Coordinates of C-alpha atoms in Angstrom, one line a residue:
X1 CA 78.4 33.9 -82.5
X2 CA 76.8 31.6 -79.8
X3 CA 74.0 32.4 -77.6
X4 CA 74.8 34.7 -74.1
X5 CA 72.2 35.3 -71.6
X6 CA 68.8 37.0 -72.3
X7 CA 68.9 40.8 -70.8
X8 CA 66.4 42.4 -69.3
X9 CA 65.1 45.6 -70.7
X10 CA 63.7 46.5 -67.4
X11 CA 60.3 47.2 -69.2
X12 CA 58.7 44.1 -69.6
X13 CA 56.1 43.7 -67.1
X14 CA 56.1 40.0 -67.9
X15 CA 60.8 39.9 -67.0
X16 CA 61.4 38.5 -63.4
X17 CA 65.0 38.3 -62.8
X18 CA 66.5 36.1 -59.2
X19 CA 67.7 37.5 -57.4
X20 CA 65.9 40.7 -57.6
X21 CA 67.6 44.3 -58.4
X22 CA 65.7 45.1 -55.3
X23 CA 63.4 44.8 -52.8
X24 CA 62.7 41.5 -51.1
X25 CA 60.5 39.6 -53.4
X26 CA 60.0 39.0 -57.1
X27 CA 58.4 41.7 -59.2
X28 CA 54.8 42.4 -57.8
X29 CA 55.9 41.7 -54.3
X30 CA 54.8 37.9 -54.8
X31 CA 56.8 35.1 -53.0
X32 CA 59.8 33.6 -55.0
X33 CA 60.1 30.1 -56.7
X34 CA 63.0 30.0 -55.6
X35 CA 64.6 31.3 -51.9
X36 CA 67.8 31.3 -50.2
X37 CA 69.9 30.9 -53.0
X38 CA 73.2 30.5 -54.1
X39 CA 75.1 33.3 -54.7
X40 CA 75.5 33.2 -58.9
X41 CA 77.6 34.8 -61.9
X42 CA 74.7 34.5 -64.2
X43 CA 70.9 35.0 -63.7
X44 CA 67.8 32.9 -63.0
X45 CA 64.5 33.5 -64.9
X46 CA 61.3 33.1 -63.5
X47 CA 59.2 35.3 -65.8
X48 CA 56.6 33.5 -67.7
X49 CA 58.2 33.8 -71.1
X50 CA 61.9 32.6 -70.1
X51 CA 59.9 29.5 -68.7
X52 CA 57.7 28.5 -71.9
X53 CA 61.1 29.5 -74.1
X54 CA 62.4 26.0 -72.7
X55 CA 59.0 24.7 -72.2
X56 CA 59.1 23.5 -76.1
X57 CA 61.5 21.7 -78.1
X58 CA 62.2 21.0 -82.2
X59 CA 59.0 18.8 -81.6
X60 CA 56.7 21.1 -80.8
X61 CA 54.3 18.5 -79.5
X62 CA 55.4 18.3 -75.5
X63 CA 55.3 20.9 -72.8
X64 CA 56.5 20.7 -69.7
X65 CA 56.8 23.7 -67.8
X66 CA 59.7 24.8 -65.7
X67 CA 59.7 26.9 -62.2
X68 CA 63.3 28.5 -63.3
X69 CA 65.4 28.9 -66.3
X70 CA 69.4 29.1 -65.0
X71 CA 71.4 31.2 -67.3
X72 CA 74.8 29.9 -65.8
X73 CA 77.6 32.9 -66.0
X74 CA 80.0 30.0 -64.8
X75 CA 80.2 26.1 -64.0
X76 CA 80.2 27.9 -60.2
X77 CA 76.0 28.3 -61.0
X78 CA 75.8 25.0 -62.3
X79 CA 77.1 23.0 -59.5
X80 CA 75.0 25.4 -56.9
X81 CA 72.3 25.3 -58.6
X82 CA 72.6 21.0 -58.9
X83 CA 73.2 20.8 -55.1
X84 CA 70.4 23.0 -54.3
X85 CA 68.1 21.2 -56.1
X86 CA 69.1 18.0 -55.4
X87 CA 68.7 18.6 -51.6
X88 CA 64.9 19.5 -52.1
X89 CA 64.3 17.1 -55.2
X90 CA 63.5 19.9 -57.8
X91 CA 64.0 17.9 -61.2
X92 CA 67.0 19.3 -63.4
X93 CA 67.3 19.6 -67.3
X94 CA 70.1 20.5 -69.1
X95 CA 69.0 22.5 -72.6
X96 CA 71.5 22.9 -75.5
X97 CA 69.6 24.3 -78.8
X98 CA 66.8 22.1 -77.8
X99 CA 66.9 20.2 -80.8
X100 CA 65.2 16.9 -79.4
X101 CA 61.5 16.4 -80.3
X102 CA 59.9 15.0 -77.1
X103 CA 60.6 16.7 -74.4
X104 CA 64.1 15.2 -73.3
X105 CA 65.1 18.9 -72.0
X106 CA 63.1 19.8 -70.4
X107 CA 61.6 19.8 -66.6
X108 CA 58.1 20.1 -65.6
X109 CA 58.2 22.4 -62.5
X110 CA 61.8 21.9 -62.2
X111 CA 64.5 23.9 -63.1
X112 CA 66.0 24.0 -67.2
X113 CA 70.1 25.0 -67.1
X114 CA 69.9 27.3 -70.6
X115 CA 73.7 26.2 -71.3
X116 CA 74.2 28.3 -74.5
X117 CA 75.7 31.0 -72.3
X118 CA 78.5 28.7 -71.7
X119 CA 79.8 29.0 -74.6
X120 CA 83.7 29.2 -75.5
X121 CA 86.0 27.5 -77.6
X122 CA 90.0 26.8 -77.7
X123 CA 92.2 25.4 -79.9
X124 CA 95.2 23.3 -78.7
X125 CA 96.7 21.9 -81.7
X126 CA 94.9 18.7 -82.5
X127 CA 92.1 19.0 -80.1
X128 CA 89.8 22.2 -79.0
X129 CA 88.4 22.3 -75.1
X130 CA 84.9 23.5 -75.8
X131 CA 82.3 24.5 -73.9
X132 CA 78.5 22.7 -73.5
X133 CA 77.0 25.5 -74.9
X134 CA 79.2 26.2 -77.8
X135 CA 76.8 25.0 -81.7
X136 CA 79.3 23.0 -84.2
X137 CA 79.1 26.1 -85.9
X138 CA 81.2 27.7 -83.5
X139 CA 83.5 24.9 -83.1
X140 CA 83.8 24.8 -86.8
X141 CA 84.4 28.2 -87.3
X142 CA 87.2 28.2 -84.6
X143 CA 89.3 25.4 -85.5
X144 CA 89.3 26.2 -89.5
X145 CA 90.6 29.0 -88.7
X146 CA 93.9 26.8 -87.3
X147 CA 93.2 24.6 -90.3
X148 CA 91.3 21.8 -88.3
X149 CA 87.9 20.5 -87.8
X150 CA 86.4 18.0 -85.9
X151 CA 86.5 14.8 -87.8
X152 CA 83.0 14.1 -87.3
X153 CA 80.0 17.0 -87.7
X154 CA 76.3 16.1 -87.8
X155 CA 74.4 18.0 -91.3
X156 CA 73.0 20.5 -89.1
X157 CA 75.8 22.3 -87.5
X158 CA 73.2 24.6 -85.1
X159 CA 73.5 21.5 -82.6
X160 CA 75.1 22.3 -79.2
X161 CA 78.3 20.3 -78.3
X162 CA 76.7 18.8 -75.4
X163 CA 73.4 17.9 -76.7
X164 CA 74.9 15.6 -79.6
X165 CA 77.9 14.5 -77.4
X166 CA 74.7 13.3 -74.9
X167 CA 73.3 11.1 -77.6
X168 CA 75.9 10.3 -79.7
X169 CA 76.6 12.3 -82.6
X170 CA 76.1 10.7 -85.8
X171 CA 77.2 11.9 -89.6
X172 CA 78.7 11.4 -93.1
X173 CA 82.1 10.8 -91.5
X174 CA 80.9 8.2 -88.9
X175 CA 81.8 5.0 -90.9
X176 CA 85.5 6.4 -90.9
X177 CA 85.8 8.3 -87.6
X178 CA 82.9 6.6 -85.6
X179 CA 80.4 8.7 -83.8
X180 CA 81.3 12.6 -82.2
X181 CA 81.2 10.9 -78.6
X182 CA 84.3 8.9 -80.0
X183 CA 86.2 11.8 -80.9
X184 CA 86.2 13.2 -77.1
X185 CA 89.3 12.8 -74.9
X186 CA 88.5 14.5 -71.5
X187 CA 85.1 15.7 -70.4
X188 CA 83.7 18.2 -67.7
X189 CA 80.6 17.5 -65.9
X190 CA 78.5 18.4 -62.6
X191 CA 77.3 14.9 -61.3
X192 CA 73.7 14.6 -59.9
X193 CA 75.2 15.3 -56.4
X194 CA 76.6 19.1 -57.4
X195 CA 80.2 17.9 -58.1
X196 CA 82.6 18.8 -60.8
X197 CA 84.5 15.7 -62.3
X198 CA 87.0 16.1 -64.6
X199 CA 86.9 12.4 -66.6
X200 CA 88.5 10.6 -69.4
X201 CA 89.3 7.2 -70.4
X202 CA 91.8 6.6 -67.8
X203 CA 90.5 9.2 -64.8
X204 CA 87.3 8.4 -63.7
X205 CA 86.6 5.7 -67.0
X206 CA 83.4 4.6 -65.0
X207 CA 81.8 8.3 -65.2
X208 CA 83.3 8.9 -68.7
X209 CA 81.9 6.3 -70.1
X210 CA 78.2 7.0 -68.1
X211 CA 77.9 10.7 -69.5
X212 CA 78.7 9.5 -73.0
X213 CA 76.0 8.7 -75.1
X214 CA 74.0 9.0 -71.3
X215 CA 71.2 11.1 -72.4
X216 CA 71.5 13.7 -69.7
X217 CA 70.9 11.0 -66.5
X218 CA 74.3 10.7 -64.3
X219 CA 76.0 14.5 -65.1
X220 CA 75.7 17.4 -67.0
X221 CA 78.4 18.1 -69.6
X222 CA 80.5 21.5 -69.0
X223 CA 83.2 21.1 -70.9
X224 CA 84.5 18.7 -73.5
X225 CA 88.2 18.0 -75.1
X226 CA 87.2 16.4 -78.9
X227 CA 89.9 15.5 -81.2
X228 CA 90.7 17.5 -84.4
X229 CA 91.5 16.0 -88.0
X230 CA 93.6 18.4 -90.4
X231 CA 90.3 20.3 -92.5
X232 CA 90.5 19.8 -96.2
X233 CA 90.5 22.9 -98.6
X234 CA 87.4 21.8 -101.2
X235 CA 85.4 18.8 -101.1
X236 CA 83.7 17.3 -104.5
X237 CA 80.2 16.1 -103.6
X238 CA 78.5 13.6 -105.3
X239 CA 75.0 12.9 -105.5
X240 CA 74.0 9.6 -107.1
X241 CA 70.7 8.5 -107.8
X242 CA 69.2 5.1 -107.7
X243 CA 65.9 2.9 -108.7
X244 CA 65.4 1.2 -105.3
X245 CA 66.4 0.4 -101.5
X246 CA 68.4 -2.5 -102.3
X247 CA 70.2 -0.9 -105.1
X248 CA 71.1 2.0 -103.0
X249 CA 72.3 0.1 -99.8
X250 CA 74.3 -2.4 -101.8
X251 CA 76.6 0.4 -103.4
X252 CA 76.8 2.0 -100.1
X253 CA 78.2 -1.6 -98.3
X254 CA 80.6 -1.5 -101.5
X255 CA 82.2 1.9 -100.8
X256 CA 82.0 1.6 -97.3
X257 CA 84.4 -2.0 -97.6
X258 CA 86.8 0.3 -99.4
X259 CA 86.5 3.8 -97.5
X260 CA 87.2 5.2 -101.0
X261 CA 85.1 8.1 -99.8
X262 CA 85.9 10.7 -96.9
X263 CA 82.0 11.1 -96.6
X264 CA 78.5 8.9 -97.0
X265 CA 75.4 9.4 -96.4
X266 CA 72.1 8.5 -98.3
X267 CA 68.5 9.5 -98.6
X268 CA 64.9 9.3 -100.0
X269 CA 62.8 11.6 -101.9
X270 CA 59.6 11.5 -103.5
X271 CA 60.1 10.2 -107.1
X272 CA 60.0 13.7 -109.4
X273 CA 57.4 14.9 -111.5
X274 CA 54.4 13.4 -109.8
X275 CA 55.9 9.7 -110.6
X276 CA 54.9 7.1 -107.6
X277 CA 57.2 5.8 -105.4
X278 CA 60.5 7.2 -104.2
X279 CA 64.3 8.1 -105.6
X280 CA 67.1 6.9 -103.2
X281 CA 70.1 8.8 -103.7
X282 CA 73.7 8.4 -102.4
X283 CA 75.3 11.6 -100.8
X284 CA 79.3 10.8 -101.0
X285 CA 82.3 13.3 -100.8
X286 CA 86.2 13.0 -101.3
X287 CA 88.4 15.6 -100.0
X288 CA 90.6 17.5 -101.7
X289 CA 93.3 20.5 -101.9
X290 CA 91.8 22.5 -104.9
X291 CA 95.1 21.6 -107.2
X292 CA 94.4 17.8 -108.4
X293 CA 90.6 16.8 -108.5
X294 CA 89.7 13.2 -107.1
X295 CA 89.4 10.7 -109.9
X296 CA 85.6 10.6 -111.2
X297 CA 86.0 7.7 -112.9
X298 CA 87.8 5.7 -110.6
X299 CA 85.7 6.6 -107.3
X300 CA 82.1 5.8 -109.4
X301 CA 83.3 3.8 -112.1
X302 CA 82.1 0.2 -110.6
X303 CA 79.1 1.5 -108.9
X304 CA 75.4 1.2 -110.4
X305 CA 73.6 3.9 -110.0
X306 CA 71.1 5.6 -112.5
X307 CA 73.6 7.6 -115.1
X308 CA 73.0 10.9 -116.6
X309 CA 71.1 12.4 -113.5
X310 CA 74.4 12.6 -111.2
X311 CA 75.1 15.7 -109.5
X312 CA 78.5 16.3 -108.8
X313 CA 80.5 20.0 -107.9
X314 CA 83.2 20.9 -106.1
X315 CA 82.5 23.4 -103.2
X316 CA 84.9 25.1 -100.4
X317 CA 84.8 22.3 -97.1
X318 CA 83.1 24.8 -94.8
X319 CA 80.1 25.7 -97.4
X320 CA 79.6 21.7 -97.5
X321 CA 80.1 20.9 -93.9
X322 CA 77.3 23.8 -93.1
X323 CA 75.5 23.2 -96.5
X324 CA 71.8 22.9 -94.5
X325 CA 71.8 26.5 -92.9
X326 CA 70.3 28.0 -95.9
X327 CA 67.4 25.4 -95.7
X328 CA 66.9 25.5 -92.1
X329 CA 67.0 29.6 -93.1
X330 CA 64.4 29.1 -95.5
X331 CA 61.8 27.0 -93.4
X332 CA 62.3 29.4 -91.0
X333 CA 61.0 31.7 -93.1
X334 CA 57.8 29.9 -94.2
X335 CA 57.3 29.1 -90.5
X336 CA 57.8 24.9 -91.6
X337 CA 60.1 24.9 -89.1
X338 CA 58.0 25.7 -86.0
X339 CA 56.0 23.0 -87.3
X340 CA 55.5 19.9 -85.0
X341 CA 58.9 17.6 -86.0
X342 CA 57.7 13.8 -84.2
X343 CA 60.8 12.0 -85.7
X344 CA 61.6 8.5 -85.7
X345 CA 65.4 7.5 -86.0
X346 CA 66.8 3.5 -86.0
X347 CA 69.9 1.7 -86.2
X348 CA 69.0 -1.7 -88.2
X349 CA 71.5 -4.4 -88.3
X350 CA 73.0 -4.9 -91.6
X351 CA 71.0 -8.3 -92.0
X352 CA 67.6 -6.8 -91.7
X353 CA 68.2 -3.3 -93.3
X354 CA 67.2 -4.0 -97.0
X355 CA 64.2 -5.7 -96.0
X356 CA 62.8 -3.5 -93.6
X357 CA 63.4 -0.1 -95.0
X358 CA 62.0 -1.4 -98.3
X359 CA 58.2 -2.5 -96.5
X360 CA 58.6 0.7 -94.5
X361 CA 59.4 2.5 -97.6
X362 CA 57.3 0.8 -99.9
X363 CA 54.0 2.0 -97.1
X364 CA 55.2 5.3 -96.4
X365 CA 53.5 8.3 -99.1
X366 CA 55.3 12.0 -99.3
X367 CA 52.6 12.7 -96.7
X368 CA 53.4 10.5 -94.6
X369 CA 56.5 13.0 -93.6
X370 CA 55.5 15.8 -94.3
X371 CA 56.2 18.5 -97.2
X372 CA 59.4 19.1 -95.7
X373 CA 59.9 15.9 -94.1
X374 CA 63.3 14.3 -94.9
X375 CA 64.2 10.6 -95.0
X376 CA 68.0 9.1 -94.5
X377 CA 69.5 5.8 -94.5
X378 CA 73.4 5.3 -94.3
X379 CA 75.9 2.5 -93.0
X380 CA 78.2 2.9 -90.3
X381 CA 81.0 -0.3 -89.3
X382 CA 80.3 -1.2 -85.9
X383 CA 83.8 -1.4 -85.4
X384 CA 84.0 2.8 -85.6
X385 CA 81.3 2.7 -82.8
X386 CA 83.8 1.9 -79.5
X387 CA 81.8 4.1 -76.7
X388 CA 79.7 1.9 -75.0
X389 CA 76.5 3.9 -74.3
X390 CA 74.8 5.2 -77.0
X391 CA 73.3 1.2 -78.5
X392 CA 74.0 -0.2 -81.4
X393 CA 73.0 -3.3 -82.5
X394 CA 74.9 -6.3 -82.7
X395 CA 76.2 -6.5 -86.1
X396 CA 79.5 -6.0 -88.0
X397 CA 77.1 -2.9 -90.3
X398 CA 74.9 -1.0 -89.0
X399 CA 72.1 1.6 -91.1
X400 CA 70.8 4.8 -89.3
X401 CA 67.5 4.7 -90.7
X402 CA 65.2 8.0 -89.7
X403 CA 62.2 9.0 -91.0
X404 CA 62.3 13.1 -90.2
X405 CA 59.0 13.9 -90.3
X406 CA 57.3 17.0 -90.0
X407 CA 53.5 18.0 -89.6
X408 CA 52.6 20.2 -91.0
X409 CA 48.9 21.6 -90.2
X410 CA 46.7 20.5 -93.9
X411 CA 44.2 17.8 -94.9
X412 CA 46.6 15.6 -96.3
X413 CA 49.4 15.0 -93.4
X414 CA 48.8 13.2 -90.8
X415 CA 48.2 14.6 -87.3
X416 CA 51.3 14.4 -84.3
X417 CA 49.6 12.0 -82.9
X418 CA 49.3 9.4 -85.7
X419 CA 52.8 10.1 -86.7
X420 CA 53.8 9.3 -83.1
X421 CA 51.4 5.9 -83.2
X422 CA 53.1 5.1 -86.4
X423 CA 56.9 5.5 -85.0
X424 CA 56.0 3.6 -82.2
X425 CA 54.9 0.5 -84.5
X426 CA 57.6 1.3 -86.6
X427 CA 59.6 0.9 -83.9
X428 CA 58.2 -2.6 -82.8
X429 CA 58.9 -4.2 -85.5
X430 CA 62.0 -3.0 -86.2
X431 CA 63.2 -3.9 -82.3
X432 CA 61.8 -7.5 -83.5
X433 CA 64.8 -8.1 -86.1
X434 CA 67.3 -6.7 -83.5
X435 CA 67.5 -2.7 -84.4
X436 CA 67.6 0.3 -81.6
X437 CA 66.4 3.5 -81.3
X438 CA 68.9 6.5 -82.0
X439 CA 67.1 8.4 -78.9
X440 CA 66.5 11.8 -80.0
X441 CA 62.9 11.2 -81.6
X442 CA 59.2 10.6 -80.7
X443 CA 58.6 7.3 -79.6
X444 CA 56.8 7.0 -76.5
X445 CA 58.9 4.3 -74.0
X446 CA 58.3 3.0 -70.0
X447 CA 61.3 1.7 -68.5
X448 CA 61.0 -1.9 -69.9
X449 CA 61.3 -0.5 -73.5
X450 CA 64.5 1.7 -71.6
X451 CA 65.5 -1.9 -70.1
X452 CA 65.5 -4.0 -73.4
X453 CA 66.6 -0.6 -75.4
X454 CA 70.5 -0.6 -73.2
X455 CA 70.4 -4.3 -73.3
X456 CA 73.4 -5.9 -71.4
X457 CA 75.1 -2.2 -70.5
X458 CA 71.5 -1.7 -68.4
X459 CA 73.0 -2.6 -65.2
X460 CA 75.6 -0.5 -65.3
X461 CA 74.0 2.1 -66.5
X462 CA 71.4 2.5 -64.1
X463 CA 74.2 1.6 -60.7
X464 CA 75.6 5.0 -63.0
X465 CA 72.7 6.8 -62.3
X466 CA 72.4 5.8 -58.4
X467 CA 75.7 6.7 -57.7
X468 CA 75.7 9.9 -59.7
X469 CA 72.4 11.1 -59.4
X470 CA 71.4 9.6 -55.8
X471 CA 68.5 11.8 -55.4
X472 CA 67.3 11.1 -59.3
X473 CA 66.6 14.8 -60.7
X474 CA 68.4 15.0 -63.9
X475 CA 67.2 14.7 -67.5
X476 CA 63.4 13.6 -66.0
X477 CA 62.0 14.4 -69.8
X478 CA 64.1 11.3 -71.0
X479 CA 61.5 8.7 -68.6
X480 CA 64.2 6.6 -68.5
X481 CA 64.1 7.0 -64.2
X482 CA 60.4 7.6 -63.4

């Protein structure tokens, strides 16, 4: 079920709903922070706990403060609210799950559009019109029930459509099926300027292709039409273990040449029983109908990883696709999950992937991430990558390489702070051999890092942002604008 508006009880001294009930002012008779307003559907918070709700992130390392948090009851609200606050500059954020760990979402004395109240999902054959608002979970759930699903899901389906469609969207099925911003047909959106656009590659190709990948800066996504693939009964999931970097990465470039896989991915782990060092394991599923099993021997018979510790089972495709809600269940419970997250995700050029991730790897300790930090390196063609936004680099393979770190409070992890120094070294030297940022972690950047970061697509991007967003109030926590 996704998320509808916060209700009032009517007994928390702390609620401040606008407009009011009654009477001619907020609760205690003080002036509004907002006045003369729109007529809405849906409800604008201005109580202290709505505000610091969206004043954090997954992060839980930036605040910034909001005056208002909009709880849209239609796009209506959204494009009011967007005019209204573009005529008296108030800076606007639009906030999915808030997922992103440095503050992208949010608006320091501004105004935060909560979008999970906008929230529905239809499915028209061989594409669904979803809502902003709507978590991959939803999606998921709606289309499997017509036997579809979107061809490309990110692990943790809790994601809002239009948070990952902002960024890009990456998972196992991205080598086959590109990223999720290259499964969407039509899009939505309420420009900078309060107006509702309807876009696609042919209507308005110029704004499509801005709000894409756009981080948040020319529109705010409403609505999006993504493309559906026909959803496979049972999946069999292997996990293969290997020695090193290079030994891991070398199999992957093999099986991605082939596509003999409907799925790939690949991570690191501390090496087991106390040994030093790190296991690298490759994450690969083939589809199937639950009658004939994929061929074993066939799919792993040339490839060199460490036999006798495989893992391989066969388990229904919606169990796998949402197979990291029962961890994400779990650290909630032990509270790891409220723990500061100051990630640091790259996309390495095929050419420099070995030998980077290797130093980095060969550097990093289990502490170094956290106790339930998580470490991922995958390929992805560049030629499944076609929306222009969201960087790559320059190479016929590319490697998302992130380093999901979490820090948690002890003697032996690193503060936020030196895990944010050490992504943004990281990050220096990996620019150097030509990688990018995949923008959702904690790197701090001014706008020449921005500049160098969209490369040749800069000056279109930010003419983008002047047309669409002429009075420059959305998505301020991305300091792309300042």
């Amino acid at each position: 079920m996704c998320d509808g508006k916060r209700e009032s009880s009517g007994t928390d001294p702390h609620l401040t709903r606008w407009p009011p009930t009654g009477g001619a002012g907020s609760e205690g008779g003080s002036a509004p922070p907002f006045a003369d307003l729109p007529p809405l559907d849906g409800e604008l918070a201005v109580d202290p706990l709505s505000r610091a709700a969206v004043a954090d992130d997954f992060g839980h390392h930036v605040r910034h403060y909001p005056r208002a948090v909009l709880h849209p009851g239609s796009v209506d609200d959204i494009e009011a609210m967007v005019r209204y606050c573009r005529e008296r500059r108030i800076p606007v954020a639009a906030r999915g799950q808030g997922h992103a760990t440095n503050g992208q979402a949010q608006a320091e004395g501004g105004l935060v559009i909560a979008m999970g109240s906008l929230c529905g999902v239809e499915v028209r054959g061989d594409s669904a019109e979803v809502q902003a608002g709507a978590r991959w979970s939803d999606v998921l759930a709606a289309t499997l029930a017509h036997g579809r699903t979107p061809p490309v899901l990110t692990d943790y389906l809790g994601l809002s459509v239009g948070g990952t469609l902002s960024v890009g969207g990456l998972g196992g099925a991205a080598h086959r099926y590109g990223a999720q911003v290259d499964t969407v047909q039509e899009l939505e959106v309420v420009t900078g300027a309060g107006t509702r656009v309807v876009c696609s590659p042919g209507r308005r190709p110029d704004l499509f292709h801005a709000v894409l990948g756009g981080l948040g800066q020319c529109a705010i996504i409403t609505r999006a039409t993504v493309a559906l693939a026909p959803a496979p009964p049972m999946v069999r999931r292997y996990q293969l273990p290997y020695p090193t970097v290079e030994s891991l990465t070398a199999d992957q470039r093999r099986v991605v040449r082939d596509g003999r896989f409907d799925y790939l991915e690949g991570n690191a782990e501390p090496a087991p029983d106390g040994a030093p060092g790190w296991r690298y394991t490759l994450e690969a599923a083939a589809y199937h109908d639950g009658g004939t099993t994929p061929d074993d021997d066939a799919l792993l018979g040339d490839l060199s990883f460490e036999r006798g510790a495989e893992e391989i089972e066969d388990t229904p495709y919606h169990d796998f696709a949402d197979r990291v809600a029962p961890g994400v269940d779990y650290l909630k419970s032990t509270g790891e999950w409220y723990d500061p997250h100051p990630w640091l995700n790259l996309l390495l050029p095929d050419t420099a992937a070995d030998g980077f991730a290797a130093s980095v790897m060969e550097r990093l300790t289990p502490a170094d991430i956290g106790p339930s930090g998580v470490v991922l390196i995958y390929p992805i063609p560049r030629v499944s990558l076609s929306t222009p936004l969201p960087k790559v680099p320059d190479a016929p393979l590319v490697f998302l390489f992130a380093l999901l770190k979490t820090a948690t409070p002890g003697p032996r992890v690193p503060d936020t702070r030196a895990m944010i120094a050490a992504n943004r070294s990281t990050y220096e030297l990996a620019r150097g051999l030509g990688a990018v940022r995949y923008p959702v972690g904690s790197v701090p950047m001014d706008r020449g890092d921005w500049e160098a970061h969209f490369g040749d697509q800069w000056p279109v991007f930010a003419a983008a942002k002047r047309t669409c967003d002429p009075a420059g109030i959305l998505a301020p926590g991305q300091g792309i604008f300042p």
